[in-house]
Structure formats: C-alpha cells, structure tokens
GROMACS .gro file of C-alpha atoms in nm:
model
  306
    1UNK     CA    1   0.000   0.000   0.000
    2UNK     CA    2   0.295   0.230   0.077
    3UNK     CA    3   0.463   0.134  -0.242
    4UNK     CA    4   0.185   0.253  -0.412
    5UNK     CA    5   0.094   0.548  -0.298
    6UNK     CA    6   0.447   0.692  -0.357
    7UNK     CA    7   0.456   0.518  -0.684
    8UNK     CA    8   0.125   0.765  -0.689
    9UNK     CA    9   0.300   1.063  -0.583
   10UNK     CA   10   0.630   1.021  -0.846
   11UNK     CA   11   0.372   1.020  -1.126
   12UNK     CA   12   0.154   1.279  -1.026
   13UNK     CA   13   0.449   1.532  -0.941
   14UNK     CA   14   0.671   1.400  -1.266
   15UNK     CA   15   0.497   1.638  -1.501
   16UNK     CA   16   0.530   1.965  -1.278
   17UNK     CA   17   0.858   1.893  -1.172
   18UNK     CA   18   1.012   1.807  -1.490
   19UNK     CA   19   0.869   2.119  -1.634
   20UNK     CA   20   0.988   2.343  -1.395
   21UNK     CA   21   1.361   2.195  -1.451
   22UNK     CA   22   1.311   2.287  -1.769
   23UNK     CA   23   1.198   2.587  -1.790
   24UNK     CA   24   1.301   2.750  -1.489
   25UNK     CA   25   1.630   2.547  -1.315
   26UNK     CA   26   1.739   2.527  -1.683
   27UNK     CA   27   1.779   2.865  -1.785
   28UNK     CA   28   1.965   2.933  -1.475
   29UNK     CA   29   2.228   2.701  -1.544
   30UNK     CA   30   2.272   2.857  -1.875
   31UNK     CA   31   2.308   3.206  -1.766
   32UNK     CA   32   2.584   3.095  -1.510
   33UNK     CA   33   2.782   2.894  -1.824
   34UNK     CA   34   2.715   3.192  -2.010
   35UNK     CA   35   2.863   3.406  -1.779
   36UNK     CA   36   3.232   3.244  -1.827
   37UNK     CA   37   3.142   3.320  -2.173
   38UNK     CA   38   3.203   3.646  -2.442
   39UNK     CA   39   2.923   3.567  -2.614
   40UNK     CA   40   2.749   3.902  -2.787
   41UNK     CA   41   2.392   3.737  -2.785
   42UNK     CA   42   2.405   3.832  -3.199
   43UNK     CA   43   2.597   3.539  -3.314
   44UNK     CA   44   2.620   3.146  -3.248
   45UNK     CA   45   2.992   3.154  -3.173
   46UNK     CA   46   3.148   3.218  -2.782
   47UNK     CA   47   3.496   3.160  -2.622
   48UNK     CA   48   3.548   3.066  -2.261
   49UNK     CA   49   3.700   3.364  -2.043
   50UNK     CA   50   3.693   3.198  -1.719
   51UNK     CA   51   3.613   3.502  -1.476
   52UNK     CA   52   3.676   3.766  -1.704
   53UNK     CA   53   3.328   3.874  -1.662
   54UNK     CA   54   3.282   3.849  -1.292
   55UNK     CA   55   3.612   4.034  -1.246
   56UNK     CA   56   3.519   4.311  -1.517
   57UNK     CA   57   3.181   4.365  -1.277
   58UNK     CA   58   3.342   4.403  -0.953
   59UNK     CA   59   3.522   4.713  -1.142
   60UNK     CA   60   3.209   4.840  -1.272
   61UNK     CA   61   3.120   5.158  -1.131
   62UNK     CA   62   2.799   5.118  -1.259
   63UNK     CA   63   2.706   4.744  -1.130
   64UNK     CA   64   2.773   4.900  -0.786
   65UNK     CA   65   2.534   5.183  -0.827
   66UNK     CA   66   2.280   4.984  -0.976
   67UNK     CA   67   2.324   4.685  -0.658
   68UNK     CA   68   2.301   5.004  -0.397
   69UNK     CA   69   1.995   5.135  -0.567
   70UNK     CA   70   1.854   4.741  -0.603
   71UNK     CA   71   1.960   4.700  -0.240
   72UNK     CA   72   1.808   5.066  -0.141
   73UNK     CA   73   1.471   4.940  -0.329
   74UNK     CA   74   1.434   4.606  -0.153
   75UNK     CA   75   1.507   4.747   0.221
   76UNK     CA   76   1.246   4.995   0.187
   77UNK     CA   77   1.005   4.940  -0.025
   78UNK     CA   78   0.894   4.606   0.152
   79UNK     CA   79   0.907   4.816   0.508
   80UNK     CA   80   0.671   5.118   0.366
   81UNK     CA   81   0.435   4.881   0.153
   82UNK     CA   82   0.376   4.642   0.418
   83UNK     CA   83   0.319   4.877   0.695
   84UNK     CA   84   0.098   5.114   0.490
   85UNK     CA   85  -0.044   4.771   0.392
   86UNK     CA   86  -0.126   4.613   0.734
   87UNK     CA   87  -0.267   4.962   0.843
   88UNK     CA   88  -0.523   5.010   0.595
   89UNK     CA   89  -0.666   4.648   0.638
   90UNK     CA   90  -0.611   4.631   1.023
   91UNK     CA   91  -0.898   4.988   0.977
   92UNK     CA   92  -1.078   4.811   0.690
   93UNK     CA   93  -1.131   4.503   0.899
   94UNK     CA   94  -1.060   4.550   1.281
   95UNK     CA   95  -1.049   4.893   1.312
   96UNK     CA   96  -1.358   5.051   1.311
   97UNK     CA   97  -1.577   5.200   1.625
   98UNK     CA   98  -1.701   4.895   1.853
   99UNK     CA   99  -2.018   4.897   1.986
  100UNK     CA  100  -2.183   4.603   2.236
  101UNK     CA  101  -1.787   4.458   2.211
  102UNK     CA  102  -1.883   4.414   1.809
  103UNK     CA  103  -1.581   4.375   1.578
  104UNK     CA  104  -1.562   4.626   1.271
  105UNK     CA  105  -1.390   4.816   1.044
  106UNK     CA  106  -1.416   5.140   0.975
  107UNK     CA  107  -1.759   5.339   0.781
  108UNK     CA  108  -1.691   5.269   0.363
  109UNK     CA  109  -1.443   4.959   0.464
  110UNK     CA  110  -1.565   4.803   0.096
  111UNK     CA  111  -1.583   5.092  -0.086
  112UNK     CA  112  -1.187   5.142   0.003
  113UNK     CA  113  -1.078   4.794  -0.045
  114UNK     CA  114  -1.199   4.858  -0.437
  115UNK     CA  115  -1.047   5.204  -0.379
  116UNK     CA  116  -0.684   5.025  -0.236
  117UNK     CA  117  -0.685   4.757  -0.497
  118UNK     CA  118  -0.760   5.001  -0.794
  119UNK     CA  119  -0.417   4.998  -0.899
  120UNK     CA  120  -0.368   4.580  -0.977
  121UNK     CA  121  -0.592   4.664  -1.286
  122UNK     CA  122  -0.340   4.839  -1.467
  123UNK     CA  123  -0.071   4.758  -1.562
  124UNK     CA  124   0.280   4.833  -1.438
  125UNK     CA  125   0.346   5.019  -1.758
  126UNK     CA  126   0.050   5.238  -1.807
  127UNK     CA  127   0.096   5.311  -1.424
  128UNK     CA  128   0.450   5.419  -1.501
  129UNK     CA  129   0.291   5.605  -1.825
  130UNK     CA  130   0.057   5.813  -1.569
  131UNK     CA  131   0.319   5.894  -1.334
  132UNK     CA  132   0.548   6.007  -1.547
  133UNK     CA  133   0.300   6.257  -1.652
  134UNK     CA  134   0.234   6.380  -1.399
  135UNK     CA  135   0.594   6.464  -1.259
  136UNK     CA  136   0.637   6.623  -1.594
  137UNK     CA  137   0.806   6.966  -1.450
  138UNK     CA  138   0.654   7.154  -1.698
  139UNK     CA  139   0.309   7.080  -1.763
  140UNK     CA  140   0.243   6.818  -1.484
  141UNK     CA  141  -0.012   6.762  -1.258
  142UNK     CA  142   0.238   6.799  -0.965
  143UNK     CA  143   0.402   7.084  -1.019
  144UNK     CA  144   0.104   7.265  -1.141
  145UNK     CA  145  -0.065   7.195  -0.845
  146UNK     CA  146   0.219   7.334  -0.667
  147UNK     CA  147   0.179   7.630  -0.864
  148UNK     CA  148  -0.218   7.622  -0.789
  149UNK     CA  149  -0.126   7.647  -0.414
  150UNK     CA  150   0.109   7.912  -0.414
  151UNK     CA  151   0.380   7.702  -0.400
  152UNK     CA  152   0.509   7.794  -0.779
  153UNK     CA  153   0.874   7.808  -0.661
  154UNK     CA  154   0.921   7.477  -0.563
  155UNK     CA  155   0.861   7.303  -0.810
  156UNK     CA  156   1.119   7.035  -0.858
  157UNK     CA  157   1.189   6.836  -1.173
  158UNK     CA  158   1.096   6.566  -1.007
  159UNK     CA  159   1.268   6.300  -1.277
  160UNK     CA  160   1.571   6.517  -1.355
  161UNK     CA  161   1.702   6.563  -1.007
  162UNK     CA  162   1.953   6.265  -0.907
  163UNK     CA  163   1.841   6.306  -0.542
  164UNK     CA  164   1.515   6.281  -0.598
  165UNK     CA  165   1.478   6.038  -0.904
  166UNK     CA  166   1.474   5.726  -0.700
  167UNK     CA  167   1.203   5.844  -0.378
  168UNK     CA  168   0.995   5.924  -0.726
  169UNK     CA  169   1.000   5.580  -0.830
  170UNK     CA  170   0.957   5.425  -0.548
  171UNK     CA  171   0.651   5.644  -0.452
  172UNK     CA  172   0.530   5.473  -0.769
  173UNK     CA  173   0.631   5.112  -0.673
  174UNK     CA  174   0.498   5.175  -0.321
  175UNK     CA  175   0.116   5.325  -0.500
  176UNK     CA  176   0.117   5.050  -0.756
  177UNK     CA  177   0.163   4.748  -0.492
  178UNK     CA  178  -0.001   4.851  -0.173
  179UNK     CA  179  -0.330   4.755  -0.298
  180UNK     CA  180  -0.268   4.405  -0.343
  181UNK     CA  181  -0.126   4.353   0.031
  182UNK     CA  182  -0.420   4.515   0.148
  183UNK     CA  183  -0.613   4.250   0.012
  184UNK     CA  184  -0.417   3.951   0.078
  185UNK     CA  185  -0.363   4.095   0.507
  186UNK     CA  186  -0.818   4.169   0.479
  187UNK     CA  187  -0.844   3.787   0.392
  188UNK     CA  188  -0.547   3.665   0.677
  189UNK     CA  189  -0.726   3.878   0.940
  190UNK     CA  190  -1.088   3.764   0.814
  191UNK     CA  191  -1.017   3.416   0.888
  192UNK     CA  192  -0.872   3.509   1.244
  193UNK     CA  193  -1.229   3.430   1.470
  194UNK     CA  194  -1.389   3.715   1.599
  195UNK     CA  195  -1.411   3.576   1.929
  196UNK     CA  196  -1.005   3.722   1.977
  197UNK     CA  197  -1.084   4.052   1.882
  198UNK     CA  198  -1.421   4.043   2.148
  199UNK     CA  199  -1.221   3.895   2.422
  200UNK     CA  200  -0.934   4.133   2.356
  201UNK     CA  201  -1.158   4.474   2.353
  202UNK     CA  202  -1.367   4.308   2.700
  203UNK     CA  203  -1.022   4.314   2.869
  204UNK     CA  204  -0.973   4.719   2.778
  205UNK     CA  205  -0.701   4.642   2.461
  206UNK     CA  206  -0.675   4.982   2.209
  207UNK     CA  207  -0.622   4.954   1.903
  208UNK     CA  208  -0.228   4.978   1.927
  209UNK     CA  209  -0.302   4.645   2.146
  210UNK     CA  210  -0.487   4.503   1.992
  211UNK     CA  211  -0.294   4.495   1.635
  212UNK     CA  212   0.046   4.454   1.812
  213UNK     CA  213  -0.055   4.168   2.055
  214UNK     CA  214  -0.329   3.969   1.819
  215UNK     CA  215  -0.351   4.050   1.498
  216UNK     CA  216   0.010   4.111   1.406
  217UNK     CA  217   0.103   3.737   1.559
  218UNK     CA  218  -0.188   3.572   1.388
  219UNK     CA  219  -0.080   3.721   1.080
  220UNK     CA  220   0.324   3.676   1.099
  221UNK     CA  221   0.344   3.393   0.822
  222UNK     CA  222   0.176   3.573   0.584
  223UNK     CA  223   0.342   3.920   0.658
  224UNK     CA  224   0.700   3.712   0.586
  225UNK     CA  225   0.528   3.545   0.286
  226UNK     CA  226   0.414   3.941   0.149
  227UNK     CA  227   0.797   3.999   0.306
  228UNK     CA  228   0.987   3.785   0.061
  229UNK     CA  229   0.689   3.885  -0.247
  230UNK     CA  230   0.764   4.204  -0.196
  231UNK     CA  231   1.102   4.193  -0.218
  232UNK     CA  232   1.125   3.989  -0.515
  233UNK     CA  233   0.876   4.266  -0.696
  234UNK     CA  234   1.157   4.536  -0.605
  235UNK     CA  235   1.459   4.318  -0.717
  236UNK     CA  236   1.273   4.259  -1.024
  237UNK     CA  237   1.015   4.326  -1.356
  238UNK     CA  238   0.841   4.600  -1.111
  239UNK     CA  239   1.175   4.799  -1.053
  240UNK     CA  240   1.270   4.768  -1.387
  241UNK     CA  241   0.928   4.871  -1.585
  242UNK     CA  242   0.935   5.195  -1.408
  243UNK     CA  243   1.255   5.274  -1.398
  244UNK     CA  244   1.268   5.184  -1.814
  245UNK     CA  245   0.968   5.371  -1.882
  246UNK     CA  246   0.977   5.671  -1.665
  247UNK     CA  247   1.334   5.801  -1.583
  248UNK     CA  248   1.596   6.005  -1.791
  249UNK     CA  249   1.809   5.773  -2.014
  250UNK     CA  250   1.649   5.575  -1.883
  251UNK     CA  251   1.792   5.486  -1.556
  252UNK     CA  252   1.944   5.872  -1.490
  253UNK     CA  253   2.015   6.118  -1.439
  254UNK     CA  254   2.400   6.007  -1.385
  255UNK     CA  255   2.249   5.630  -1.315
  256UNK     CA  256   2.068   5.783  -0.975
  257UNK     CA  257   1.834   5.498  -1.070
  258UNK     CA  258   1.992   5.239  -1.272
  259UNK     CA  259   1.906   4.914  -1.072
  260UNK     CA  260   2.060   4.538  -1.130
  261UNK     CA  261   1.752   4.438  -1.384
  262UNK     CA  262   1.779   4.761  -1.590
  263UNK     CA  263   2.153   4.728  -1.648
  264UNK     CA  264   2.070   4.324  -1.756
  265UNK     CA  265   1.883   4.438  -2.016
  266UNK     CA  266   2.133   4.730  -2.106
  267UNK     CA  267   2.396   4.534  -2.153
  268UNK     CA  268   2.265   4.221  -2.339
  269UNK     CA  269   2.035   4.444  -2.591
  270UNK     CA  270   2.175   4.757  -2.595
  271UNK     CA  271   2.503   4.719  -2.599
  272UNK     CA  272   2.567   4.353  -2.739
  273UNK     CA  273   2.716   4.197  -2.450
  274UNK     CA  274   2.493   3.876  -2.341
  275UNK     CA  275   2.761   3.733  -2.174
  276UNK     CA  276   2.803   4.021  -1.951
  277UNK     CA  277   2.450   4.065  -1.886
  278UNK     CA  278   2.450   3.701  -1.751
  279UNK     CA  279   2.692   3.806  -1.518
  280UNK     CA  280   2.553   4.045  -1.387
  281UNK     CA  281   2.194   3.853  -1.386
  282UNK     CA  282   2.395   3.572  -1.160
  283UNK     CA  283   2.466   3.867  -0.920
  284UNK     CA  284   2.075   3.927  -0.877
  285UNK     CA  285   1.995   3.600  -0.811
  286UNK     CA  286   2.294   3.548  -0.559
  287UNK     CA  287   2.080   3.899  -0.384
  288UNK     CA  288   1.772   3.777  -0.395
  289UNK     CA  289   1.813   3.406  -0.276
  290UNK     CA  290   2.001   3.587   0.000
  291UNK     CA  291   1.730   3.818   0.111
  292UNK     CA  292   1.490   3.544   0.093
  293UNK     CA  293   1.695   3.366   0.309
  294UNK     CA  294   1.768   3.628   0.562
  295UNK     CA  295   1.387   3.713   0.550
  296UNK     CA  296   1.263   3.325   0.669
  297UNK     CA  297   1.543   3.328   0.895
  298UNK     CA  298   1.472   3.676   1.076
  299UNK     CA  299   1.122   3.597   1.100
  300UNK     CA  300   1.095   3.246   1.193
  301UNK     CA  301   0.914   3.206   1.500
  302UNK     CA  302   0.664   2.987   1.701
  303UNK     CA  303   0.374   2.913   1.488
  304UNK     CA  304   0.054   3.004   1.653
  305UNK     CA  305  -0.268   2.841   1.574
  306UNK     CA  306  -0.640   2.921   1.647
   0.00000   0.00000   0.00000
C-alpha cells in the first residue's frame, strides 16, 4: 500500500517537476555557463573567459550603483508597503468603532478595499505612463498643483534631479503594490475568529493592542510570505518597468536609478554583451536568494494556531 501510494506521488508530481527543470532550473544554469562566456547574444559563436566577466563587474562603477539602488529598493520598499499595507486592512477590517464589544472596520471599509486595490488593474506600464505625466516639470499635474497652491517656486523636476529620481519611483512602486497587500492581510485577518478581537476589547485592549498583541502574531506567516513577495517585486520586472519607462536615459540622471535588472537588459540588448549581462543577472539572483533567506530566517518564530 505504501509502495503505491508513492509510486502515486512520483507520477503525479513527474509532469510539474520536470517542467519546472526545464523551464526555470534550466535557464539558470545557462546564464551561469554563459557568464564564463564572451558571447554578444548576436551570433552562435562564444569563447570561454573563465572570470573575465565576474572580475570586469566588480570594477564596474555602474554594477555597484545599480546593486546600492537594487539593495536601497528592496530594504524599503517592503518596510513602507507592508506597513501602509497592514494599516489600511487592520482599519478596513478591525479597526472601526465597537459597539456592544462588536468587531468592525471602519464606515466605507468596501468601498476602500476597491479604492486600495484600484491599482492591480493596470498595468505596471501604463501606471509608469501616468506617473510620469504627472511629474512632468513643466506641464504636470504635480508641479502645477504646486503652482495652484502658491507654492510655484518649488517646483522640482521631479525626474531630472539625481536626489530625488529614485524616492519618485519608489513612490510609484509603493502606490502601484499597496493595494494588493491590502487585500491579501483583509483575507489573513478575516479568517482570524472574531471571538479574539471580542475577548481582547472586554479586557480594555486599544487599538495599538490590539494589532500589536493579536492580529500582528496571527498574521506573521503571511506578513513574511508578502515579506519575501515584496522583495522579489523590487529586485525585479516591477523595478525595472518603471525605472525603463519613466526616468531620464532611462535609468538617470547620472544612473541615480539604474538598478541590477535595468543594467541586464542594457547590456545584453543595448550594448551587445549577453555574456556580460549574464553576469551580472547571476549577481541578482545570488541577492535575492540571500534576502529570501535572511527574510525566513529573521522571521521564523513559534507558529501560533487558532
């Protein structure tokens, strides 16, 4: 009977398994052989180098801008989403006044979890289309609301200023992703029973108490699941459709927001050097595998059940 329920298991996983070696275990082991390469990407033929490449990027001036701005992106961006995140549902859900020890969230809690999760309609580009018309310094809604104010001489250019290039994008990032946390935290703390919440407010517990000392524990595996999501959004095609579409260059002014997926695609199909780009695409996965892993380990803790 043993024998053939794993004989069960082989076949039914076979399938899945074998196409995800394939198409995703695969391709990894090709960029790393690529990456002793100096293959162009435009033509069949390639020499070995050895470490040519990985010794050329760790005298790049530009891979190290791009990994501080990768590493700046995935060390916030994950902190402000996933606080704004919890705080919106934690109101939309828990939040609310309490009457006769009732549960609630706050007055229009549906109308702003539509309102929240607006922005997983569109798509990252058009969202990165919209924003970077309205940060236009001359004609954009920003600035000329600014000027509407009577605040006309500070208007920045927003996209053209080095030191404020990046907090623009990831404003954008942070707007664009928020909504969907909200959503996934609503459904964790829906399924936490109600009973917690009544118990908690009968013993006198605020609001600060109450989301610090029951909902926030109930909720920790999914937080570190949104954790380790969110990061991989910031090390990845999020980071990199803004940044293409909506910066100077793009990723300028003087590479203030060039980050590691950007300069992949620079240097494999803009300036012909595939090899080079798998290089540098080895050194994003080595990041993200380890903030993945520092992520589970940080956050590992006793698993509570109710």
């Amino acid at each position: 009977m043993q024998h053939g329920k794993y004989r069960f298991i082989t076949g039914f996983l076979a399938l899945p398994l074998g196409l995800y070696l394939l198409f995703v275990v695969w391709p990894f082991v090709q960029s790393i052989y690529y990456s002793f390469t100096d293959w162009t990407g435009l033509s069949p033929e390639f020499g070995m180098i050895g470490a040519g490449n990985y010794t050329r990027m760790l005298d790049d001036p530009v891979f190290w801008k791009s990994l501080q701005h990768s590493l700046v992106l995935v060390l916030v961006l994950p902190l402000v989403t996933l606080g704004l995140a919890l705080f919106f549902a934690f109101m939309i859900n828990v939040g609310g006044r309490r009457r006769n020890a009732v549960v609630a969230g706050v007055r229009g809690s549906a109308f702003y979890k539509i309102a929240y999760f607006f922005p997983q309609v569109l798509s990252i580009a058009i969202v990165a289309l919209l924003f970077q018309f309205a940060f236009n310094p001359d004609d954009g809604m920003i600035n000329a609301t600014l000027e509407a104010v009577g605040l006309g001489s500070i208007q920045p250019d927003w996209l053209g200023d080095p030191d404020l290039a990046l907090i623009v994008v990831m404003m954008v990032l942070v707007w664009s992703t928020v909504g969907f946390f909200v959503v996934l935290f609503s459904a964790g703390m829906a399924s936490i029973p109600r009973e917690i919440y009544e118990a908690a407010l009968l013993d006198g517990a605020t609001r600060f108490t109450t989301f610090f000392r029951v909902t926030l524990p109930l909720l920790w595996d999914t937080v570190q699941s949104g954790w380790v999501y969110m990061g991989i959004l910031a090390l990845g095609a999020e980071s990199f459709a803004v940044v293409q579409i909506m910066t100077v260059g793009p990723g300028g002014p003087d590479y203030s927001t060039t980050v590691l997926p950007l300069y992949v695609y620079q240097a494999a199909f803009r300036d012909g050097q595939a090899a080079y780009a798998t290089t540098i695409g080895v050194a994003l996965l080595v990041v993200t595998l380890a903030f993945a892993a520092i992520v589970m380990r940080l956050g590992r803790r006793e698993r509570l059940e109710f």
